[in-house]
C-alpha positions as CSV (number, residue, x, y, z in Angstrom):
1,M,-22.3,58.4,42.6
2,S,-21.9,58.8,46.5
3,L,-21.3,55.6,48.6
4,P,-24.0,54.3,51.0
5,D,-23.1,55.4,54.5
6,C,-22.0,52.0,56.3
7,S,-20.6,53.7,59.3
8,P,-22.2,52.5,63.0
9,D,-23.7,55.9,63.1
10,S,-26.1,55.0,60.2
11,V,-27.6,52.2,62.2
12,S,-30.0,52.6,65.1
13,F,-31.1,50.2,67.8
14,V,-34.3,49.7,69.9
15,S,-33.6,48.5,73.4
16,D,-35.9,45.9,75.2
17,A,-38.0,45.4,71.9
18,P,-41.1,43.4,72.2
19,L,-40.9,40.4,69.6
20,R,-44.7,39.7,69.8
21,P,-45.5,41.4,66.5
22,Y,-42.8,39.8,64.8
23,N,-43.8,36.0,65.2
24,T,-46.9,34.5,63.9
25,F,-47.1,32.3,66.9
26,G,-47.7,35.4,68.8
27,I,-45.4,34.6,71.7
28,D,-44.8,37.5,74.0
29,V,-40.9,37.6,74.5
30,R,-38.4,40.6,74.3
31,A,-35.2,41.3,72.5
32,R,-32.2,43.2,74.1
33,L,-31.9,45.1,71.0
34,L,-33.6,45.3,67.9
35,C,-32.8,46.9,64.5
36,R,-34.9,47.1,61.5
37,I,-32.9,46.4,58.3
38,E,-34.1,48.6,55.3
39,R,-31.0,48.6,53.4
40,E,-28.3,46.1,52.7
41,D,-25.7,48.5,53.9
42,Q,-27.0,48.7,57.5
43,L,-25.9,44.9,57.8
44,I,-22.5,45.8,56.7
45,G,-22.2,48.6,59.4
46,I,-23.6,46.4,62.2
47,A,-20.7,44.0,61.5
48,H,-18.3,46.9,62.4
49,D,-20.2,48.4,65.2
50,S,-18.7,48.2,68.5
51,R,-22.2,48.7,70.3
52,V,-23.1,45.2,69.5
53,T,-19.7,43.5,69.5
54,G,-20.0,40.0,70.9
55,L,-23.9,40.0,71.1
56,R,-25.6,37.1,69.3
57,R,-27.9,37.8,66.2
58,L,-31.1,36.6,65.5
59,V,-32.3,37.2,61.9
60,L,-36.2,37.6,61.4
61,G,-38.2,38.2,58.3
62,G,-42.0,37.3,58.8
63,G,-41.3,35.2,61.9
64,S,-43.4,32.4,60.6
65,N,-40.9,29.3,61.1
66,V,-39.6,30.1,64.7
67,V,-40.8,29.2,68.1
68,L,-39.4,31.7,70.8
69,T,-39.0,30.2,74.2
70,R,-37.6,33.2,76.2
71,D,-36.3,36.7,76.0
72,F,-33.4,37.0,73.3
73,D,-30.4,38.5,74.9
74,G,-28.7,39.7,71.8
75,L,-29.5,41.8,68.7
76,V,-32.6,40.9,66.4
77,L,-32.3,42.0,62.8
78,L,-35.6,42.6,61.4
79,I,-35.4,42.2,57.5
80,E,-37.5,44.7,55.7
81,L,-35.5,44.8,52.4
82,H,-37.9,45.4,49.5
83,G,-37.9,45.2,45.8
84,K,-38.3,42.8,43.0
85,R,-37.5,42.7,39.3
86,I,-37.1,40.4,36.0
87,A,-33.2,40.0,36.1
88,R,-32.5,38.3,32.9
89,Q,-33.8,35.4,30.6
90,D,-32.1,32.6,28.6
91,G,-33.3,30.2,26.4
92,D,-35.3,28.1,29.1
93,A,-36.2,30.3,31.8
94,W,-37.2,33.7,33.2
95,Y,-35.1,34.7,36.2
96,V,-36.6,36.7,38.7
97,E,-35.1,38.3,41.9
98,A,-36.9,39.6,44.7
99,A,-35.5,41.4,48.1
100,A,-35.5,39.2,51.3
101,G,-38.2,41.4,53.1
102,E,-40.8,40.9,50.3
103,N,-44.1,39.0,51.5
104,W,-43.8,35.6,50.0
105,H,-47.6,35.3,48.8
106,D,-47.4,38.8,47.5
107,F,-44.4,37.9,45.5
108,V,-46.0,34.9,44.0
109,A,-48.9,36.7,43.0
110,W,-46.9,39.3,41.4
111,T,-45.1,36.8,39.1
112,L,-48.4,35.5,37.8
113,A,-49.4,39.3,37.1
114,V,-46.4,39.8,35.1
115,G,-47.0,36.5,33.1
116,L,-44.2,34.4,34.8
117,P,-45.8,31.3,36.3
118,G,-44.0,28.5,38.1
119,L,-44.4,29.3,41.7
120,E,-48.1,29.1,41.9
121,N,-48.2,25.8,44.1
122,L,-46.6,27.9,46.9
123,A,-49.1,30.5,47.1
124,L,-50.3,31.7,50.7
125,I,-47.3,30.2,52.5
126,P,-46.7,32.7,55.3
127,G,-43.3,34.4,55.5
128,T,-40.8,36.3,53.5
129,V,-38.8,35.6,50.4
130,G,-35.6,35.5,52.2
131,A,-37.1,33.0,54.6
132,A,-38.0,30.4,51.5
133,P,-34.7,29.0,51.0
134,I,-33.9,28.8,54.6
135,Q,-36.7,26.3,55.2
136,N,-36.7,25.2,51.5
137,I,-40.7,25.8,51.6
138,G,-42.9,23.3,49.7
139,A,-46.6,22.4,49.2
140,Y,-48.8,20.5,46.7
141,G,-46.2,19.0,44.9
142,L,-43.6,21.4,44.5
143,E,-40.6,22.6,46.7
144,M,-39.0,25.8,46.3
145,C,-35.6,24.4,45.4
146,E,-37.1,23.3,42.1
147,R,-37.5,27.0,41.2
148,F,-34.2,28.3,42.8
149,A,-31.4,29.9,41.1
150,S,-29.3,31.7,43.6
151,L,-29.1,33.9,46.7
152,R,-27.4,36.9,48.0
153,A,-26.4,36.9,51.6
154,I,-24.3,38.9,54.2
155,E,-22.0,37.5,56.6
156,L,-22.8,38.9,60.0
157,A,-19.4,38.8,61.5
158,T,-17.6,40.5,58.8
159,G,-20.2,42.4,56.5
160,E,-19.2,40.6,53.5
161,I,-21.4,39.7,50.7
162,A,-21.5,36.1,49.4
163,E,-23.8,34.3,46.6
164,F,-25.0,30.9,46.9
165,D,-26.1,28.4,44.1
166,A,-28.3,25.6,44.9
167,A,-25.5,23.2,45.5
168,A,-24.2,25.7,48.1
169,C,-27.6,26.0,50.0
170,R,-27.7,22.1,50.5
171,F,-31.4,21.9,50.2
172,G,-33.3,19.0,51.8
173,Y,-36.8,18.3,52.8
174,R,-37.7,21.4,54.6
175,D,-34.1,22.2,55.3
176,S,-31.1,23.8,54.1
177,Y,-27.3,24.9,54.8
178,F,-29.0,28.2,56.3
179,K,-31.4,26.5,58.7
180,R,-28.5,24.4,60.2
181,E,-24.9,25.8,60.2
182,G,-25.5,29.0,58.5
183,R,-28.5,30.1,60.7
184,D,-26.5,32.6,62.8
185,R,-23.7,33.4,60.3
186,F,-25.7,34.9,57.2
187,A,-28.4,37.1,56.5
188,V,-30.3,36.3,53.2
189,V,-30.7,39.8,51.3
190,S,-32.1,38.6,48.1
191,V,-33.1,35.6,46.2
192,T,-33.3,34.6,42.5
193,F,-35.8,32.3,40.9
194,K,-35.6,30.3,37.8
195,L,-39.2,30.2,36.3
196,P,-39.3,27.8,33.3
197,K,-40.5,29.2,30.2
198,A,-42.2,25.8,29.4
199,W,-44.7,25.8,31.9
200,T,-46.1,22.3,33.0
201,P,-48.9,22.0,35.8
202,H,-48.5,20.5,39.1
203,A,-51.9,19.8,39.6
204,D,-52.5,16.1,40.7
205,Y,-51.9,16.6,44.6
206,A,-55.5,15.4,45.6
207,D,-56.7,18.4,47.4
208,V,-55.9,20.9,44.4
209,A,-57.2,18.4,41.9
210,R,-60.5,18.4,43.8
211,E,-60.6,22.1,44.1
212,L,-60.2,22.6,40.5
213,A,-62.6,19.9,39.7
214,V,-65.5,21.6,41.9
215,R,-64.6,24.9,40.0
216,G,-64.7,23.1,36.8
217,V,-61.9,24.6,35.5
218,A,-58.4,23.5,33.6
219,A,-55.2,23.6,35.4
220,S,-53.8,26.9,34.4
221,P,-51.4,29.0,36.5
222,Q,-54.0,31.2,37.6
223,A,-56.4,28.4,38.4
224,I,-53.9,26.4,40.4
225,F,-53.0,29.3,42.5
226,D,-56.6,30.3,43.2
227,A,-57.3,26.5,44.1
228,V,-54.3,26.7,46.3
229,V,-55.4,29.6,48.2
230,A,-59.0,27.9,48.8
231,V,-57.5,24.9,49.9
232,R,-55.1,26.5,52.6
233,R,-57.7,28.7,53.7
234,A,-60.1,26.1,54.1
235,K,-57.6,24.1,56.4
236,L,-55.4,26.3,57.9
237,P,-56.1,29.2,60.4
238,D,-54.9,32.6,59.7
239,P,-51.6,33.6,61.8
240,L,-53.3,37.3,62.1
241,V,-56.2,35.6,63.9
242,L,-54.9,32.4,65.5
243,G,-51.4,32.5,66.4
244,N,-49.5,29.5,64.5
245,A,-46.5,28.5,62.3
246,G,-48.2,26.8,59.8
247,S,-47.3,23.1,59.6
248,F,-45.5,22.3,62.8
249,F,-44.2,18.8,61.9
250,K,-42.4,17.4,58.8
251,N,-43.9,14.4,57.2
252,P,-41.7,11.5,58.2
253,V,-40.1,9.5,55.6
254,V,-39.3,5.7,56.2
255,D,-37.9,2.8,54.5
256,A,-39.9,0.3,52.4
257,A,-39.6,-2.3,55.1
258,Q,-41.0,-0.1,57.9
259,F,-43.5,1.0,55.5
260,A,-44.9,-2.4,55.1
261,A,-44.9,-3.3,58.6
262,L,-47.0,-0.2,59.4
263,K,-49.3,-0.7,56.4
264,A,-50.1,-4.3,57.5
265,R,-51.1,-2.8,61.2
266,E,-52.7,0.2,59.8
267,P,-54.4,-0.3,56.5
268,E,-55.6,3.3,56.1
269,L,-52.0,4.8,56.6
270,V,-51.8,7.9,54.3
271,S,-48.5,7.6,52.5
272,Y,-46.6,9.1,49.3
273,R,-44.0,6.7,47.8
274,Q,-40.6,8.6,47.0
275,P,-38.4,8.1,44.0
276,D,-35.8,6.6,46.1
277,G,-38.0,3.7,47.3
278,R,-38.6,5.2,50.6
279,V,-42.2,6.3,51.6
280,K,-43.5,9.5,53.2
281,L,-46.1,9.3,55.9
282,A,-48.7,12.0,56.4
283,A,-47.8,13.5,59.8
284,G,-51.4,15.1,60.4
285,W,-52.8,11.7,59.7
286,L,-50.5,9.9,62.5
287,I,-51.2,13.0,64.8
288,D,-55.1,12.7,64.3
289,Q,-54.9,8.9,64.8
290,C,-53.4,9.5,68.3
291,G,-56.5,11.6,69.0
292,W,-54.6,15.0,69.3
293,K,-56.9,17.2,67.0
294,G,-58.3,19.8,68.9
295,R,-56.6,19.1,71.9
296,A,-54.9,21.6,74.2
297,M,-52.3,21.8,76.9
298,G,-53.2,25.3,78.4
299,A,-53.3,27.9,75.9
300,A,-51.2,25.9,73.1
301,A,-53.5,23.6,71.1
302,V,-53.7,21.5,68.1
303,H,-56.1,23.0,65.6
304,E,-59.5,21.4,65.3
305,R,-59.2,21.2,61.4
306,Q,-55.6,20.5,60.6
307,A,-53.6,18.1,63.3
308,L,-50.3,19.3,61.7
309,V,-50.9,22.9,63.0
310,L,-50.2,23.9,66.7
311,V,-51.9,27.2,67.7
312,N,-51.6,29.9,70.3
313,R,-55.3,30.2,71.7
314,G,-54.1,33.3,73.6
315,G,-51.1,33.9,76.0
316,A,-49.2,30.5,75.2
317,T,-45.6,30.6,76.0
318,G,-42.9,28.9,73.9
319,A,-42.1,26.6,76.4
320,Q,-46.0,25.4,76.4
321,V,-45.9,25.2,72.6
322,L,-42.7,22.8,72.8
323,A,-44.4,20.9,76.0
324,L,-47.4,20.3,73.4
325,A,-45.1,19.3,70.6
326,R,-43.3,16.8,72.9
327,A,-46.4,15.1,74.0
328,I,-47.6,14.5,70.6
329,Q,-44.3,13.2,69.5
330,K,-44.3,10.8,72.1
331,D,-47.5,9.4,71.4
332,V,-47.0,9.1,67.8
333,F,-43.5,7.2,68.4
334,E,-45.2,4.9,71.0
335,R,-47.9,4.0,68.4
336,F,-46.4,4.0,65.3
337,G,-42.6,3.8,65.9
338,V,-42.2,7.0,64.0
339,Q,-40.4,10.1,65.2
340,L,-41.7,13.4,64.1
341,E,-39.3,16.3,63.5
342,A,-40.4,19.9,64.1
343,E,-40.4,22.1,61.1
344,P,-39.9,25.5,63.1
345,V,-36.7,26.4,64.4
346,C,-37.1,26.5,68.4
347,L,-35.2,29.1,70.1
Protein backbone atom coordinates (compact mmCIF):
# COMPACT_ATOMS: atom_id res chain seq x y z
CA MET A 1 0.00 0.00 0.00
CA SER A 2 1.41 3.40 -0.95
CA LEU A 3 1.76 6.05 1.73
CA PRO A 4 -0.15 9.35 1.40
CA ASP A 5 1.76 12.23 -0.14
CA CYS A 6 2.58 14.54 2.79
CA SER A 7 5.07 16.68 0.87
CA PRO A 8 4.52 20.46 0.64
CA ASP A 9 3.81 20.10 -3.08
CA SER A 10 0.66 18.09 -2.22
CA VAL A 11 -0.88 21.20 -0.58
CA SER A 12 -2.24 24.17 -2.52
CA PHE A 13 -3.18 27.60 -1.22
CA VAL A 14 -5.57 30.30 -2.39
CA SER A 15 -4.27 33.84 -1.93
CA ASP A 16 -6.41 36.79 -0.78
CA ALA A 17 -9.35 34.46 -0.21
CA PRO A 18 -12.84 35.80 0.64
CA LEU A 19 -14.19 34.37 3.91
CA ARG A 20 -17.79 35.57 3.58
CA PRO A 21 -18.97 32.14 2.28
CA TYR A 22 -17.31 30.40 5.21
CA ASN A 23 -18.86 32.16 8.22
CA THR A 24 -22.57 32.02 8.97
CA PHE A 25 -22.68 35.68 10.00
CA GLY A 26 -21.79 36.47 6.38
CA ILE A 27 -19.11 38.96 7.39
CA ASP A 28 -17.07 40.10 4.40
CA VAL A 29 -13.39 39.73 5.29
CA ARG A 30 -10.48 38.06 3.53
CA ALA A 31 -7.60 35.74 4.41
CA ARG A 32 -4.02 36.04 3.27
CA LEU A 33 -4.07 32.32 2.39
CA LEU A 34 -6.73 29.60 2.45
CA CYS A 35 -6.36 25.84 2.13
CA ARG A 36 -9.16 23.30 1.77
CA ILE A 37 -8.40 20.28 3.96
CA GLU A 38 -9.89 17.18 2.32
CA ARG A 39 -7.37 14.66 3.71
CA GLU A 40 -5.65 14.41 7.06
CA ASP A 41 -2.22 14.15 5.46
CA GLN A 42 -2.63 17.70 4.14
CA LEU A 43 -2.47 18.99 7.71
CA ILE A 44 0.70 16.99 8.24
CA GLY A 45 2.19 18.46 5.08
CA ILE A 46 1.31 22.03 6.07
CA ALA A 47 3.13 21.62 9.38
CA HIS A 48 6.38 21.17 7.42
CA ASP A 49 5.65 23.61 4.57
CA SER A 50 8.15 26.48 4.46
CA ARG A 51 5.69 28.62 2.48
CA VAL A 52 3.56 29.13 5.61
CA THR A 53 6.20 29.03 8.33
CA GLY A 54 5.41 31.61 10.98
CA LEU A 55 1.91 32.35 9.73
CA ARG A 56 -1.02 32.25 12.14
CA ARG A 57 -3.52 29.46 11.55
CA LEU A 58 -7.29 29.71 11.76
CA VAL A 59 -9.32 26.49 11.56
CA LEU A 60 -12.83 26.86 10.13
CA GLY A 61 -15.50 24.18 9.83
CA GLY A 62 -18.94 25.59 9.20
CA GLY A 63 -17.95 29.01 10.55
CA SER A 64 -21.05 29.00 12.76
CA ASN A 65 -19.35 29.95 16.01
CA VAL A 66 -17.07 32.80 15.02
CA VAL A 67 -17.23 36.56 14.57
CA LEU A 68 -14.58 37.79 12.14
CA THR A 69 -13.78 41.43 12.86
CA ARG A 70 -11.03 42.06 10.29
CA ASP A 71 -9.02 40.48 7.48
CA PHE A 72 -6.97 37.51 8.66
CA ASP A 73 -3.25 37.89 7.97
CA GLY A 74 -2.50 34.19 8.06
CA LEU A 75 -3.58 30.78 6.81
CA VAL A 76 -7.20 29.66 7.06
CA LEU A 77 -7.67 25.88 7.13
CA LEU A 78 -11.11 24.99 5.81
CA ILE A 79 -11.92 21.54 7.19
CA GLU A 80 -13.73 19.45 4.56
CA LEU A 81 -12.98 15.94 5.88
CA HIS A 82 -15.88 13.52 5.31
CA GLY A 83 -16.92 10.04 6.37
CA LYS A 84 -18.83 8.33 9.16
CA ARG A 85 -19.04 4.80 10.49
CA ILE A 86 -20.13 2.58 13.35
CA ALA A 87 -16.72 1.97 14.89
CA ARG A 88 -17.50 -0.63 17.56
CA GLN A 89 -19.84 -1.59 20.37
CA ASP A 90 -19.72 -2.85 23.92
CA GLY A 91 -22.39 -4.03 26.32
CA ASP A 92 -23.61 -0.49 27.01
CA ALA A 93 -23.19 1.54 23.85
CA TRP A 94 -22.51 1.90 20.16
CA TYR A 95 -19.46 3.97 19.21
CA VAL A 96 -19.95 6.09 16.10
CA GLU A 97 -17.08 8.00 14.46
CA ALA A 98 -17.52 10.93 12.07
CA ALA A 99 -15.00 13.08 10.24
CA ALA A 100 -14.73 16.70 11.36
CA GLY A 101 -16.11 18.18 8.14
CA GLU A 102 -19.42 16.31 8.26
CA ASN A 103 -22.49 18.55 8.62
CA TRP A 104 -23.67 18.17 12.22
CA HIS A 105 -27.41 18.03 11.57
CA ASP A 106 -27.00 15.56 8.72
CA PHE A 107 -24.86 13.38 10.98
CA VAL A 108 -27.52 13.40 13.73
CA ALA A 109 -30.16 12.43 11.14
CA TRP A 110 -27.92 9.59 9.92
CA THR A 111 -27.50 8.13 13.42
CA LEU A 112 -31.29 7.86 13.69
CA ALA A 113 -31.57 6.41 10.20
CA VAL A 114 -29.22 3.56 11.18
CA GLY A 115 -31.11 2.98 14.43
CA LEU A 116 -28.71 4.57 16.91
CA PRO A 117 -30.50 7.28 18.93
CA GLY A 118 -28.99 9.55 21.52
CA LEU A 119 -28.18 12.80 19.70
CA GLU A 120 -31.72 13.78 18.63
CA ASN A 121 -31.98 16.74 21.05
CA LEU A 122 -29.05 18.34 19.23
CA ALA A 123 -30.74 18.36 15.82
CA LEU A 124 -30.46 21.41 13.52
CA ILE A 125 -27.55 23.00 15.38
CA PRO A 126 -25.53 24.69 12.63
CA GLY A 127 -21.92 23.72 12.05
CA THR A 128 -19.78 20.64 11.61
CA VAL A 129 -18.98 17.57 13.66
CA GLY A 130 -15.48 18.89 14.37
CA ALA A 131 -16.87 22.08 15.89
CA ALA A 132 -19.23 20.21 18.25
CA PRO A 133 -16.62 19.39 20.94
CA ILE A 134 -14.91 22.76 20.63
CA GLN A 135 -18.11 24.50 21.69
CA ASN A 136 -19.51 21.56 23.65
CA ILE A 137 -22.79 22.24 21.88
CA GLY A 138 -26.00 21.69 23.76
CA ALA A 139 -29.74 22.18 23.48
CA TYR A 140 -33.05 21.05 24.96
CA GLY A 141 -31.66 19.23 27.97
CA LEU A 142 -28.58 17.59 26.44
CA GLU A 143 -24.93 18.57 26.06
CA MET A 144 -22.61 16.94 23.54
CA CYS A 145 -20.16 15.93 26.28
CA GLU A 146 -22.79 13.50 27.59
CA ARG A 147 -22.42 11.51 24.36
CA PHE A 148 -18.72 12.09 23.76
CA ALA A 149 -16.19 9.25 23.72
CA SER A 150 -13.00 10.66 22.15
CA LEU A 151 -11.57 12.71 19.31
CA ARG A 152 -8.54 12.73 17.05
CA ALA A 153 -6.70 15.96 16.33
CA ILE A 154 -3.56 17.04 14.52
CA GLU A 155 -1.13 19.46 16.12
CA LEU A 156 -0.72 22.24 13.58
CA ALA A 157 2.91 23.05 14.40
CA THR A 158 4.23 19.48 14.23
CA GLY A 159 1.70 17.45 12.23
CA GLU A 160 1.52 14.91 15.04
CA ILE A 161 -1.74 13.05 15.68
CA ALA A 162 -3.16 13.17 19.20
CA GLU A 163 -6.17 11.50 20.80
CA PHE A 164 -8.25 13.17 23.50
CA ASP A 165 -10.70 11.62 25.93
CA ALA A 166 -13.37 13.64 27.73
CA ALA A 167 -11.09 14.54 30.63
CA ALA A 168 -8.42 15.91 28.29
CA CYS A 169 -11.02 18.01 26.46
CA ARG A 170 -11.94 19.78 29.73
CA PHE A 171 -15.55 20.33 28.74
CA GLY A 172 -17.55 23.08 30.38
CA TYR A 173 -20.74 24.94 29.60
CA ARG A 174 -20.27 25.85 25.91
CA ASP A 175 -16.56 25.50 26.50
CA SER A 176 -13.61 23.16 26.09
CA TYR A 177 -9.82 23.05 26.00
CA PHE A 178 -10.00 23.57 22.23
CA LYS A 179 -11.96 26.80 22.55
CA ARG A 180 -9.34 28.22 24.91
CA GLU A 181 -5.71 27.07 25.02
CA GLY A 182 -5.92 24.63 22.12
CA ARG A 183 -7.68 26.85 19.62
CA ASP A 184 -4.58 27.76 17.61
CA ARG A 185 -2.72 24.56 18.39
CA PHE A 186 -4.90 21.69 17.10
CA ALA A 187 -7.28 20.88 14.28
CA VAL A 188 -9.92 18.28 15.13
CA VAL A 189 -10.10 15.64 12.39
CA SER A 190 -12.65 13.14 13.76
CA VAL A 191 -14.95 12.63 16.74
CA THR A 192 -16.30 9.41 18.25
CA PHE A 193 -19.62 9.43 20.10
CA LYS A 194 -20.93 6.93 22.63
CA LEU A 195 -24.63 6.27 21.97
CA PRO A 196 -26.30 4.28 24.77
CA LYS A 197 -28.07 1.04 23.97
CA ALA A 198 -30.46 1.71 26.85
CA TRP A 199 -31.99 4.87 25.36
CA THR A 200 -33.96 7.23 27.58
CA PRO A 201 -35.78 10.32 26.27
CA HIS A 202 -34.87 13.90 27.14
CA ALA A 203 -38.29 15.37 26.46
CA ASP A 204 -39.08 17.47 29.51
CA TYR A 205 -37.74 20.75 28.09
CA ALA A 206 -40.80 23.00 27.86
CA ASP A 207 -40.69 23.81 24.14
CA VAL A 208 -40.05 20.20 23.13
CA ALA A 209 -42.73 18.82 25.46
CA ARG A 210 -45.21 21.36 24.09
CA GLU A 211 -44.41 20.43 20.49
CA LEU A 212 -44.79 16.71 21.22
CA ALA A 213 -48.16 17.40 22.86
CA VAL A 214 -49.35 19.43 19.88
CA ARG A 215 -48.37 16.58 17.57
CA GLY A 216 -50.00 14.04 19.89
CA VAL A 217 -47.05 11.65 19.74
CA ALA A 218 -44.98 9.76 22.30
CA ALA A 219 -41.37 10.74 22.96
CA SER A 220 -39.58 8.42 20.53
CA PRO A 221 -36.13 9.36 19.16
CA GLN A 222 -37.56 10.39 15.80
CA ALA A 223 -40.44 12.31 17.41
CA ILE A 224 -37.99 14.27 19.58
CA PHE A 225 -35.79 14.96 16.55
CA ASP A 226 -38.79 16.25 14.59
CA ALA A 227 -40.00 18.34 17.54
CA VAL A 228 -36.58 19.92 18.06
CA VAL A 229 -36.32 20.76 14.35
CA ALA A 230 -39.78 22.35 14.40
CA VAL A 231 -39.02 24.41 17.52
CA ARG A 232 -35.69 25.64 16.20
CA ARG A 233 -37.13 26.57 12.81
CA ALA A 234 -39.94 28.51 14.47
CA LYS A 235 -37.64 30.46 16.79
CA LEU A 236 -34.30 30.80 15.01
CA PRO A 237 -33.39 32.36 11.65
CA ASP A 238 -31.81 30.29 8.89
CA PRO A 239 -28.17 31.43 8.46
CA LEU A 240 -28.52 30.93 4.70
CA VAL A 241 -31.23 33.61 4.70
CA LEU A 242 -30.19 35.92 7.54
CA GLY A 243 -26.59 35.88 8.76
CA ASN A 244 -26.21 34.77 12.37
CA ALA A 245 -24.25 32.46 14.66
CA GLY A 246 -27.20 31.00 16.57
CA SER A 247 -27.36 31.85 20.26
CA PHE A 248 -24.88 34.67 20.78
CA PHE A 249 -24.76 34.67 24.58
CA LYS A 250 -24.38 31.93 27.15
CA ASN A 251 -27.11 31.57 29.75
CA PRO A 252 -25.45 33.04 32.86
CA VAL A 253 -25.19 30.97 36.03
CA VAL A 254 -25.49 32.70 39.42
CA ASP A 255 -25.27 31.51 43.01
CA ALA A 256 -28.36 30.93 45.13
CA ALA A 257 -28.06 34.20 47.03
CA GLN A 258 -27.81 36.33 43.90
CA PHE A 259 -30.73 34.44 42.38
CA ALA A 260 -32.90 35.02 45.46
CA ALA A 261 -32.20 38.75 45.34
CA LEU A 262 -32.97 38.91 41.61
CA LYS A 263 -36.14 36.86 41.99
CA ALA A 264 -37.40 39.20 44.70
CA ARG A 265 -37.00 42.13 42.30
CA GLU A 266 -38.05 40.28 39.15
CA PRO A 267 -40.79 37.74 39.98
CA GLU A 268 -41.06 36.62 36.33
CA LEU A 269 -37.36 35.80 36.10
CA VAL A 270 -36.84 32.68 33.94
CA SER A 271 -34.43 30.27 35.60
CA TYR A 272 -33.24 26.66 35.81
CA ARG A 273 -31.81 25.20 39.00
CA GLN A 274 -28.51 23.35 38.64
CA PRO A 275 -27.35 20.20 40.48
CA ASP A 276 -24.68 22.17 42.35
CA GLY A 277 -27.23 24.58 43.86
CA ARG A 278 -26.55 27.42 41.48
CA VAL A 279 -29.18 28.75 39.08
CA LYS A 280 -28.96 29.23 35.32
CA LEU A 281 -30.78 32.31 33.98
CA ALA A 282 -32.30 32.64 30.51
CA ALA A 283 -30.10 35.16 28.71
CA GLY A 284 -32.77 35.74 26.06
CA TRP A 285 -35.28 36.77 28.72
CA LEU A 286 -32.80 39.20 30.31
CA ILE A 287 -32.07 40.78 26.94
CA ASP A 288 -35.76 41.00 26.07
CA GLN A 289 -36.53 42.75 29.36
CA CYS A 290 -33.96 45.39 28.46
CA GLY A 291 -35.91 46.14 25.29
CA TRP A 292 -33.41 44.83 22.78
CA LYS A 293 -35.54 42.35 20.82
CA GLY A 294 -35.80 43.57 17.22
CA ARG A 295 -33.54 46.57 17.76
CA ALA A 296 -30.62 47.34 15.45
CA MET A 297 -27.34 49.20 15.43
CA GLY A 298 -26.66 49.77 11.78
CA ALA A 299 -26.86 46.47 9.89
CA ALA A 300 -26.35 44.42 13.06
CA ALA A 301 -29.58 43.64 14.92
CA VAL A 302 -31.26 41.50 17.54
CA HIS A 303 -33.64 39.02 15.97
CA GLU A 304 -37.30 39.97 16.35
CA ARG A 305 -38.37 36.49 17.49
CA GLN A 306 -35.41 35.47 19.65
CA ALA A 307 -33.48 38.04 21.67
CA LEU A 308 -30.57 35.62 22.13
CA VAL A 309 -29.72 35.77 18.42
CA LEU A 310 -27.81 38.62 16.80
CA VAL A 311 -28.18 38.92 13.03
CA ASN A 312 -26.57 40.55 10.02
CA ARG A 313 -29.28 42.34 8.07
CA GLY A 314 -26.85 42.90 5.22
CA GLY A 315 -23.37 44.35 5.14
CA ALA A 316 -22.69 44.31 8.88
CA THR A 317 -19.05 44.21 9.90
CA GLY A 318 -17.70 42.14 12.74
CA ALA A 319 -16.97 45.33 14.65
CA GLN A 320 -20.63 46.35 14.36
CA VAL A 321 -21.78 42.98 15.68
CA LEU A 322 -19.43 43.30 18.65
CA ALA A 323 -20.56 46.88 19.32
CA LEU A 324 -24.16 45.65 19.47
CA ALA A 325 -23.17 42.79 21.77
CA ARG A 326 -21.35 45.16 24.13
CA ALA A 327 -24.34 47.52 24.28
CA ILE A 328 -26.57 44.59 25.23
CA GLN A 329 -24.10 43.39 27.85
CA LYS A 330 -23.97 46.88 29.36
CA ASP A 331 -27.76 47.19 29.65
CA VAL A 332 -28.20 43.71 31.12
CA PHE A 333 -25.49 44.32 33.70
CA GLU A 334 -26.89 47.70 34.70
CA ARG A 335 -30.38 46.29 35.23
CA PHE A 336 -29.68 42.80 36.60
CA GLY A 337 -26.06 42.89 37.78
CA VAL A 338 -25.36 39.89 35.54
CA GLN A 339 -22.51 39.76 33.03
CA LEU A 340 -23.38 38.06 29.75
CA GLU A 341 -20.62 36.10 28.00
CA ALA A 342 -20.52 35.64 24.25
CA GLU A 343 -20.70 32.08 22.87
CA PRO A 344 -18.90 32.69 19.54
CA VAL A 345 -15.16 33.12 19.33
CA CYS A 346 -14.45 36.74 18.36
CA LEU A 347 -11.36 37.18 16.18
